[in-house]
Amino acid sequence: GKGGHAHYMHKEIFEQPAVVGATLHSMINPATRRIDLGRYGFDAAGLETVTILACGTSFHAGMVAKYWLESIAGLPVHCEIASEFRYRRPPLGRGALVIAISQSGETADTLAAMRYAKSRGARTVAVVNVAESTIAREADAVLPTLAGAEIGVASTKAFTTQLVVLACLAIAFGRARGELDCKAERALVAALADTPDLITEALAGDAHAGGVAALLAGARDVLYLGRGTAYPLALEGALKLKEVSYVHAEGYAAGEMKHGPIALVDKEVPIVMIAPPDELFEKTASNMYEVMARGGQAILISDREQTDRFANGVAASIAMPEAPAISTPILYSVPMQLLAYHAGTRRGTEVDQPRNLAKSVTVE
Ligand code: F6R
């Protein structure tokens, strides 16, 4: 059942502290407080490049992972939409690791792209939520997300648990490649370990997010902007809103705004700024000033200090708990989900079963 929630999507959003915690604990050795992927038959020896293959929301998790694998493990990463990759016949050597990310483990394009990679001699690892799936069976190794069954068609807890697995993978590779010493690894693991509690804090903003969602539910178009790992979150926030509320939304890298999308800005277009208080914040804030100077309705998602600072200029804001950099993409997924959910319910859509969508896309 829905456990007292009006929809599975809402229930699954609220399961995230538990399933993120469970997934994290499956990757951490409790004695050493370090990442332990040994039991998954996994070995980073001889690794030169990583290619990530996925579709939809799982592709957005892969885009976040690209930032982590580059910055934590020093690995060159390609992140590719599986339906494009599979027809390009790209070269892959033996030093290539292919990571296929799929909640269902049955997505036709992701499976075909992984099979192609295998046929070229690449090693494959699957990040899947359904352990008995085709992608899990055919991959050389499997890193399971422990989200439990996801019933809502729009992916929520599967996404955040994918992020957890991918963060752990980046840490494990960082260590294997000598990019992280023991102390740095333990600091990252300790930071990740706080994520479930931070998600619980973010979920306390559910009712507030429901109010902010009124701005989106009444819009014709919505823009989502972010920089760094907040860029894939902008794409994910826009996808989620489209799916469950049928409001047209686009995600952009904040720095791309002046290269086109700024032409859309007027007082009718809400602009969701995903701006965690990191070293990129001031750059994103200057994009927000440009939006506000043109009468745009900025919705700022940042920490309390920044939402207070901009309280007078923005149309609305969501104050997030302070969080270490590595858990930020996981944590900031929560307001993306809540905004989409509440915009959908306000518009009376079938949020658990949006029109035209299927949970498992087994045809290309
Ligand atoms: C979005 C969504 C889809 C899936 C995509 C891939 O909420 O659910 O975009 O992410 O169809 O599905 P999996 O992860 O099962 O391969």
PDB file of C-alpha atoms and ligand atoms in Angstrom, residues 55-58 101-105 107 110 153-155 162 239-240 243 359 361, ligand 1:
ATOM      1  CA  CYS A  55      18.565   6.782 -20.452  1.00  0.00           C
ATOM      2  CA  GLY A  56      16.337   9.398 -18.819  1.00  0.00           C
ATOM      3  CA  THR A  57      16.741   9.918 -15.112  1.00  0.00           C
ATOM      4  CA  SER A  58      19.437   7.252 -14.940  1.00  0.00           C
ATOM      5  CA  ILE A 101      22.839   2.563 -15.107  1.00  0.00           C
ATOM      6  CA  SER A 102      19.245   1.350 -15.081  1.00  0.00           C
ATOM      7  CA  GLN A 103      16.553   1.169 -12.434  1.00  0.00           C
ATOM      8  CA  SER A 104      14.631  -1.586 -14.218  1.00  0.00           C
ATOM      9  CA  GLY A 105      17.634  -3.323 -15.742  1.00  0.00           C
ATOM     10  CA  THR A 107      15.759  -0.654 -20.833  1.00  0.00           C
ATOM     11  CA  THR A 110      20.844   0.604 -22.378  1.00  0.00           C
ATOM     12  CA  VAL A 153       6.600   5.768 -12.935  1.00  0.00           C
ATOM     13  CA  ALA A 154       8.706   8.872 -12.290  1.00  0.00           C
ATOM     14  CA  SER A 155      11.976   7.718 -10.785  1.00  0.00           C
ATOM     15  CA  GLN A 162      22.081   5.444  -7.997  1.00  0.00           C
ATOM     16  CA  LEU A 239      12.303  16.145 -16.662  1.00  0.00           C
ATOM     17  CA  LYS A 240      10.437  15.360 -13.451  1.00  0.00           C
ATOM     18  CA  GLU A 243       6.596  13.997 -16.621  1.00  0.00           C
ATOM     19  CA  LYS A 359       7.925   2.128 -16.060  1.00  0.00           C
ATOM     20  CA  VAL A 361      10.996   0.862 -21.695  1.00  0.00           C
TER      21      VAL A 361
HETATM   22  C1  F6R B   1      12.074   9.359 -15.388  1.00  0.00           C
HETATM   23  C2  F6R B   1      12.175   7.946 -15.680  1.00  0.00           C
HETATM   24  C3  F6R B   1      12.785   7.522 -16.969  1.00  0.00           C
HETATM   25  C4  F6R B   1      13.785   6.389 -16.708  1.00  0.00           C
HETATM   26  C5  F6R B   1      14.337   5.844 -18.024  1.00  0.00           C
HETATM   27  C6  F6R B   1      15.400   4.789 -17.788  1.00  0.00           C
HETATM   28  O1  F6R B   1      11.447   9.587 -14.163  1.00  0.00           O
HETATM   29  O2  F6R B   1      11.786   7.141 -14.872  1.00  0.00           O
HETATM   30  O3  F6R B   1      13.415   8.596 -17.610  1.00  0.00           O
HETATM   31  O4  F6R B   1      14.812   6.888 -15.902  1.00  0.00           O
HETATM   32  O5  F6R B   1      13.276   5.288 -18.770  1.00  0.00           O
HETATM   33  O6  F6R B   1      14.872   3.700 -17.085  1.00  0.00           O
HETATM   34  P1  F6R B   1      15.823   2.678 -16.367  1.00  0.00           P
HETATM   35  O7  F6R B   1      16.535   3.387 -15.281  1.00  0.00           O
HETATM   36  O8  F6R B   1      14.902   1.603 -15.848  1.00  0.00           O
HETATM   37  O9  F6R B   1      16.778   2.144 -17.390  1.00  0.00           O
END
